[in-house]
PDB file of C-alpha atoms in Angstrom:
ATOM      1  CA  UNK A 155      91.573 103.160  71.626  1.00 35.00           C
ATOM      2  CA  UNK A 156      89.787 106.484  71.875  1.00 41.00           C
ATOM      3  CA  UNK A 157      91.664 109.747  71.171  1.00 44.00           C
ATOM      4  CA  UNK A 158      91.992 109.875  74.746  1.00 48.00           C
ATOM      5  CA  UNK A 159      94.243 107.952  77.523  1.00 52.00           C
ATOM      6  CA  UNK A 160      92.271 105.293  78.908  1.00 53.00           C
ATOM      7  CA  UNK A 161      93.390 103.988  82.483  1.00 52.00           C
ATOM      8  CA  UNK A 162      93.573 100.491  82.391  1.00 59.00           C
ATOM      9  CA  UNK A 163      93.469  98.594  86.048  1.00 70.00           C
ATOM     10  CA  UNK A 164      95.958 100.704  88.080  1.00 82.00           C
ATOM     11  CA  UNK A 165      98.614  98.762  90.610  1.00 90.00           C
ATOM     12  CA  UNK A 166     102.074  99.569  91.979  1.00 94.00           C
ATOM     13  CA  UNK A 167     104.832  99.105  89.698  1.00 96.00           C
ATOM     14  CA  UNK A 168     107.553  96.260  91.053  1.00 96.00           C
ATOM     15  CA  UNK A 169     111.181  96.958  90.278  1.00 95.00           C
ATOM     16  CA  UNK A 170     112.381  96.638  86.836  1.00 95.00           C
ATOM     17  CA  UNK A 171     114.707  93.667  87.810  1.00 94.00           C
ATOM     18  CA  UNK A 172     116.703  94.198  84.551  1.00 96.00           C
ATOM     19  CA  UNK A 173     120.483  93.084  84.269  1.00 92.00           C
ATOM     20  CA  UNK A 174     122.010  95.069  81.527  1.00 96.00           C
ATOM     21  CA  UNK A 175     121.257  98.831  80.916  1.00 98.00           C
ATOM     22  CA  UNK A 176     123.157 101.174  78.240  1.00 98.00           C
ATOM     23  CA  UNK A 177     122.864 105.033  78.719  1.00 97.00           C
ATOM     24  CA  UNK A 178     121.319 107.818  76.463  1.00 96.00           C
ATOM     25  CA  UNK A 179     124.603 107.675  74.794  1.00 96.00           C
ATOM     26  CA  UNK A 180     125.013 103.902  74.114  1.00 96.00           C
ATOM     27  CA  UNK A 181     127.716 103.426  76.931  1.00 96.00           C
ATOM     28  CA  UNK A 182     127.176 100.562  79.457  1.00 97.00           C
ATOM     29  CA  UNK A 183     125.429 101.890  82.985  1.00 95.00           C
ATOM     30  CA  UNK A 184     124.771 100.755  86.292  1.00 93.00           C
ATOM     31  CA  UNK A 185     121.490  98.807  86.752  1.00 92.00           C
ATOM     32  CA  UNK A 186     118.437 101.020  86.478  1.00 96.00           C
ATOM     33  CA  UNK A 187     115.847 101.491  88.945  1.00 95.00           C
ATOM     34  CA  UNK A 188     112.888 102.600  89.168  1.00 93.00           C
ATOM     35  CA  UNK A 189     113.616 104.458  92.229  1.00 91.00           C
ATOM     36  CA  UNK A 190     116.362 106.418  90.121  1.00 95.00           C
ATOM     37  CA  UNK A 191     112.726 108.416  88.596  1.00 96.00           C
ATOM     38  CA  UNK A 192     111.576 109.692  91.891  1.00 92.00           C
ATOM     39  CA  UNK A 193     108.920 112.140  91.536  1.00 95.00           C
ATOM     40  CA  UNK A 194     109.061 111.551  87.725  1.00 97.00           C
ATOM     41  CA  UNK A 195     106.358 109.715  85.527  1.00 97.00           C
ATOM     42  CA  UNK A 196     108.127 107.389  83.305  1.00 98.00           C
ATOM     43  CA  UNK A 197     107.180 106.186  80.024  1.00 98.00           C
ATOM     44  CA  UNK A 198     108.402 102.487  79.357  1.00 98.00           C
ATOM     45  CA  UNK A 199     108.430 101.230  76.179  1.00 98.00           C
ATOM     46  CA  UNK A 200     108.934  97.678  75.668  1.00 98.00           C
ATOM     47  CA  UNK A 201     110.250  95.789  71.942  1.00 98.00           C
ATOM     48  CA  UNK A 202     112.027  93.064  70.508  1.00 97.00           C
ATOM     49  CA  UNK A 203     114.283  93.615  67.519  1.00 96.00           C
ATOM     50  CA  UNK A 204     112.698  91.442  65.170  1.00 95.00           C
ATOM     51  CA  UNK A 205     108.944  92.703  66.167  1.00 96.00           C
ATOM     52  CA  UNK A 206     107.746  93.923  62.821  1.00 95.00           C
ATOM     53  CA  UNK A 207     105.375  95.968  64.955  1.00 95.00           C
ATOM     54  CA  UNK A 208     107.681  97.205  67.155  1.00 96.00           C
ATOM     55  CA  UNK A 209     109.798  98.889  64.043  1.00 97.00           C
ATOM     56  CA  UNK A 210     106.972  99.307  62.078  1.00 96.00           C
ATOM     57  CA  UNK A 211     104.465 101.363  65.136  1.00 96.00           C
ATOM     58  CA  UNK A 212     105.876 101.448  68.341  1.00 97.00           C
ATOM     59  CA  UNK A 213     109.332 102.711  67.959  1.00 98.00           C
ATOM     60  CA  UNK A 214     108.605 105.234  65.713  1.00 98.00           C
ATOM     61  CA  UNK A 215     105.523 106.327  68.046  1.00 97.00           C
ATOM     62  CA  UNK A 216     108.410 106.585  70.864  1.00 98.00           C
ATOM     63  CA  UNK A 217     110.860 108.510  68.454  1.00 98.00           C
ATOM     64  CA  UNK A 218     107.531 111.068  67.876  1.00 98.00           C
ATOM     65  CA  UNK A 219     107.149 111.176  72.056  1.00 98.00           C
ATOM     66  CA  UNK A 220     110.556 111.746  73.192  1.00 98.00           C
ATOM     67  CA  UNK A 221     111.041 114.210  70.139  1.00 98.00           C
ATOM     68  CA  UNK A 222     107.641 116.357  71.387  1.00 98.00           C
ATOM     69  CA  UNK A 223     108.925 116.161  75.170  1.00 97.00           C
ATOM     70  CA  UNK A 224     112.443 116.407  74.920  1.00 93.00           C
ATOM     71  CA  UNK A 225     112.399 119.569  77.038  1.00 93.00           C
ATOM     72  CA  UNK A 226     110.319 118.474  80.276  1.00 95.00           C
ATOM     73  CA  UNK A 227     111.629 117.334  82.611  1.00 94.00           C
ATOM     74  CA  UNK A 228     108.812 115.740  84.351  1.00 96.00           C
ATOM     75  CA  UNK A 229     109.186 112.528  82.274  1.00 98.00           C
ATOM     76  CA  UNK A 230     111.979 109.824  81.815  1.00 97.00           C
ATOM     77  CA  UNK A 231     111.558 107.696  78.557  1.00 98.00           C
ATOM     78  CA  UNK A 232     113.361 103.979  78.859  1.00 98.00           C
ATOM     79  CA  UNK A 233     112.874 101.546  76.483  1.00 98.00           C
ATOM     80  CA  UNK A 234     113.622  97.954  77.654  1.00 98.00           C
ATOM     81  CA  UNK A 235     114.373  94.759  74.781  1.00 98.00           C
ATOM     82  CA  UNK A 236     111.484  92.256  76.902  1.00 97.00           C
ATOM     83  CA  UNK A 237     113.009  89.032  75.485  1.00 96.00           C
ATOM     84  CA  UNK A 238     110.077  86.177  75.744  1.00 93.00           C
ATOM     85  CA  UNK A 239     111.222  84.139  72.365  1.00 92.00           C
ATOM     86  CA  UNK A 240     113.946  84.273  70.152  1.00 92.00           C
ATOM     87  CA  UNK A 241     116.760  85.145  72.427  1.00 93.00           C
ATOM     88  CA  UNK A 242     119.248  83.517  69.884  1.00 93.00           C
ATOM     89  CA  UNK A 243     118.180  86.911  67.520  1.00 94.00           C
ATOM     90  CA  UNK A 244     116.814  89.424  70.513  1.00 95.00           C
ATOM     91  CA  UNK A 245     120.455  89.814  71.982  1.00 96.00           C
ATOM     92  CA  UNK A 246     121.830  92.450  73.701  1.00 96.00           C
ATOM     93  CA  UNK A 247     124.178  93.591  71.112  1.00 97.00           C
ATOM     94  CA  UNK A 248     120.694  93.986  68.969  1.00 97.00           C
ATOM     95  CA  UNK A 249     119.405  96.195  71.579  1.00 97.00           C
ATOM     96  CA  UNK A 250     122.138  98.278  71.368  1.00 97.00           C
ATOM     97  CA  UNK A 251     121.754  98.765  67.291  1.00 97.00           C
ATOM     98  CA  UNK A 252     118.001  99.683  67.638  1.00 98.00           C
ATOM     99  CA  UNK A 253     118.783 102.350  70.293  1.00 98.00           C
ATOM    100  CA  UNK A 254     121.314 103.860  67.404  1.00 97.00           C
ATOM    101  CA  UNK A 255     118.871 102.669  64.702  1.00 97.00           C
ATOM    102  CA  UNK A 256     116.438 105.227  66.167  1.00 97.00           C
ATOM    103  CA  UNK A 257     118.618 108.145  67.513  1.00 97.00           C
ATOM    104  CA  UNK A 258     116.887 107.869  70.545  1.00 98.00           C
ATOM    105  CA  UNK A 259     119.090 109.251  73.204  1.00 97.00           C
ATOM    106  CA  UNK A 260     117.289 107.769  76.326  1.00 98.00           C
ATOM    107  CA  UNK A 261     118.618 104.463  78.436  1.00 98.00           C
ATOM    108  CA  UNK A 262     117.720 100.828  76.762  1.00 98.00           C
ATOM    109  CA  UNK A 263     118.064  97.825  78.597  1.00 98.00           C
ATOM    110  CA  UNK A 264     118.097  94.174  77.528  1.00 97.00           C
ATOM    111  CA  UNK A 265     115.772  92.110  79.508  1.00 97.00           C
ATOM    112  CA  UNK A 266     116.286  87.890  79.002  1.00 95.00           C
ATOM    113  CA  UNK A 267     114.862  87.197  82.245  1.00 92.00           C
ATOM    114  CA  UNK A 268     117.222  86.208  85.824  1.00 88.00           C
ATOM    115  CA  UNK A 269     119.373  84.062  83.661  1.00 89.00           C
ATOM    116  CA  UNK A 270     119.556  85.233  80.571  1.00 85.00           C
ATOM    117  CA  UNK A 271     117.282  82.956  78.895  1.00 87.00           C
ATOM    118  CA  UNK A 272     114.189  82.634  79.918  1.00 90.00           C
ATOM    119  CA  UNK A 273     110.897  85.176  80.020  1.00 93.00           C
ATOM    120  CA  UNK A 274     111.409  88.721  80.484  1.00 96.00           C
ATOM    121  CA  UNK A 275     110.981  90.057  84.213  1.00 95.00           C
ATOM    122  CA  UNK A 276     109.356  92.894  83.415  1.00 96.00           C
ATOM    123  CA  UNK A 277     106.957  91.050  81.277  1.00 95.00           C
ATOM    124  CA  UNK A 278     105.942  88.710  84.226  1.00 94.00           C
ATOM    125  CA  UNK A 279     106.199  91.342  86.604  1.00 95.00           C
ATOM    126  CA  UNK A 280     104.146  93.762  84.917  1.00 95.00           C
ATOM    127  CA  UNK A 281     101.783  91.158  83.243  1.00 93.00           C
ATOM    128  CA  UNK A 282     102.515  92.862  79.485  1.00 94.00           C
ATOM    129  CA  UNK A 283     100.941  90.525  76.528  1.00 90.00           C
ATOM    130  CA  UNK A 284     104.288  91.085  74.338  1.00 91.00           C
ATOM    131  CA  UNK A 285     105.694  93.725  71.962  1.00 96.00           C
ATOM    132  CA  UNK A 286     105.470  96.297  70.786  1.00 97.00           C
ATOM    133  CA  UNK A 287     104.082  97.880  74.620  1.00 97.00           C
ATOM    134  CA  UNK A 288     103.526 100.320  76.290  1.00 97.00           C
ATOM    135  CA  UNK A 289     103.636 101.274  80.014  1.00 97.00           C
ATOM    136  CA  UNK A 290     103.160 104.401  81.836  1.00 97.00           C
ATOM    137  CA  UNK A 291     104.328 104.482  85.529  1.00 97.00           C
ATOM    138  CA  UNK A 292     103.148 108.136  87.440  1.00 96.00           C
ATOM    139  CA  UNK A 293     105.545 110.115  89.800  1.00 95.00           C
ATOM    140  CA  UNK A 294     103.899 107.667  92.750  1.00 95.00           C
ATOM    141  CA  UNK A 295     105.031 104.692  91.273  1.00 96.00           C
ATOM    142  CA  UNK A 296     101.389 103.569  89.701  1.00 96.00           C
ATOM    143  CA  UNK A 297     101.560 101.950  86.849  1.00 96.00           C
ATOM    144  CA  UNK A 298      98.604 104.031  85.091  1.00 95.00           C
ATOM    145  CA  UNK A 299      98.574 102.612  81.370  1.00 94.00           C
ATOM    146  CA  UNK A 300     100.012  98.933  80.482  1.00 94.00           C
ATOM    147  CA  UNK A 301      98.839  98.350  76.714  1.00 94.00           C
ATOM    148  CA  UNK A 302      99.430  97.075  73.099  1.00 91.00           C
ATOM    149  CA  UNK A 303      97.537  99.639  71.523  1.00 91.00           C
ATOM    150  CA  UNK A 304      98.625 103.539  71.853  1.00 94.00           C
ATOM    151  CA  UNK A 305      97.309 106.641  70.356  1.00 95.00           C
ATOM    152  CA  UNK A 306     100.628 108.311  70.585  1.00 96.00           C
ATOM    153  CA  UNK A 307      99.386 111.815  69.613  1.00 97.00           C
ATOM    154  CA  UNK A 308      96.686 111.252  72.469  1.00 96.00           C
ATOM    155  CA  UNK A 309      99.758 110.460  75.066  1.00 96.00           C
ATOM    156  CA  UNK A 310     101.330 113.221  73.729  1.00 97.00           C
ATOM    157  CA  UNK A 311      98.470 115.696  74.962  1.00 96.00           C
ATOM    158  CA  UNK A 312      98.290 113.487  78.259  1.00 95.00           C
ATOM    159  CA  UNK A 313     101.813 114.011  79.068  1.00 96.00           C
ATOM    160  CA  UNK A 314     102.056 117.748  77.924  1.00 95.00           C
ATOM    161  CA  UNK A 315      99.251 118.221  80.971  1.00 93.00           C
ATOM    162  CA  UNK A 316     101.665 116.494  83.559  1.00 91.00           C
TER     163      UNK A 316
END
């Protein structure tokens, strides 16, 4: 990827559709929707815990986003567990160590699918290829970036401008 944010095919974002949501603190929430982020561009990270990649790249490239944009409050950061395999290891309670494992004081949900099992809504919904990834969803609801590969200090500069 080039130093810059490249938009990939833009398209409304559908509804999360995930069950089971903890807070910025670790507590147990409500469901989250996107509708919650009105007017806000959210930043959507998606991982399982036993992605190599995901502990090796992407949640340390979140850590380094939330950490440079703590203060504006244009931008919501959620990072959501998309369970496709391995649900026996990607659990919920896993989810919940990660969040701690990373300080990151934003909501995480756990996403198994409609029954727990099965492929990860937001992976079928938003056509992702697997984890570690990345989506960016503007203050209209477009989903504006959906990738695999992120030049985090390049979003970094893209979302400073928002």
């Amino acid at each position: 990827m080039s130093n810059t944010i490249e938009r990939k095919q833009v398209f409304k974002a559908p509804e999360f559709q995930v069950k089971d949501w903890i807070n910025a603190n670790g507590d147990k929430t409500a469901q989250i929707k996107l509708t919650d982020f009105k007017g806000k561009f959210k930043v959507v990270y998606c991982f399982q815990s036993w992605c190599p990649g995901c502990h090796s790249k992407g949640l340390p490239d979140l850590k380094k986003m939330v950490e440079a944009l703590k203060d504006n409050h244009k931008i919501t950061f959620l990072a959501v567990q998309t369970v496709f395999e391995g649900h026996h290891e990607n659990t919920y309670d896993k989810m919940v160590e990660t969040q701690k494992k990373y300080e990151l004081e934003i909501p995480f949900g756990h996403d198994a699918g409609g029954d727990g099992k099965s492929r990860s809504n937001i992976m079928t919904n938003y056509q992702t290829g697997g984890t570690p990834w990345f989506l960016f969803i503007d203050k209209h609801d477009n989903v504006v970036f959906s990738d695999f590969h992120l030049n985090v200090d390049a979003a970094i500069q893209f979302l400073k401008t928002l």
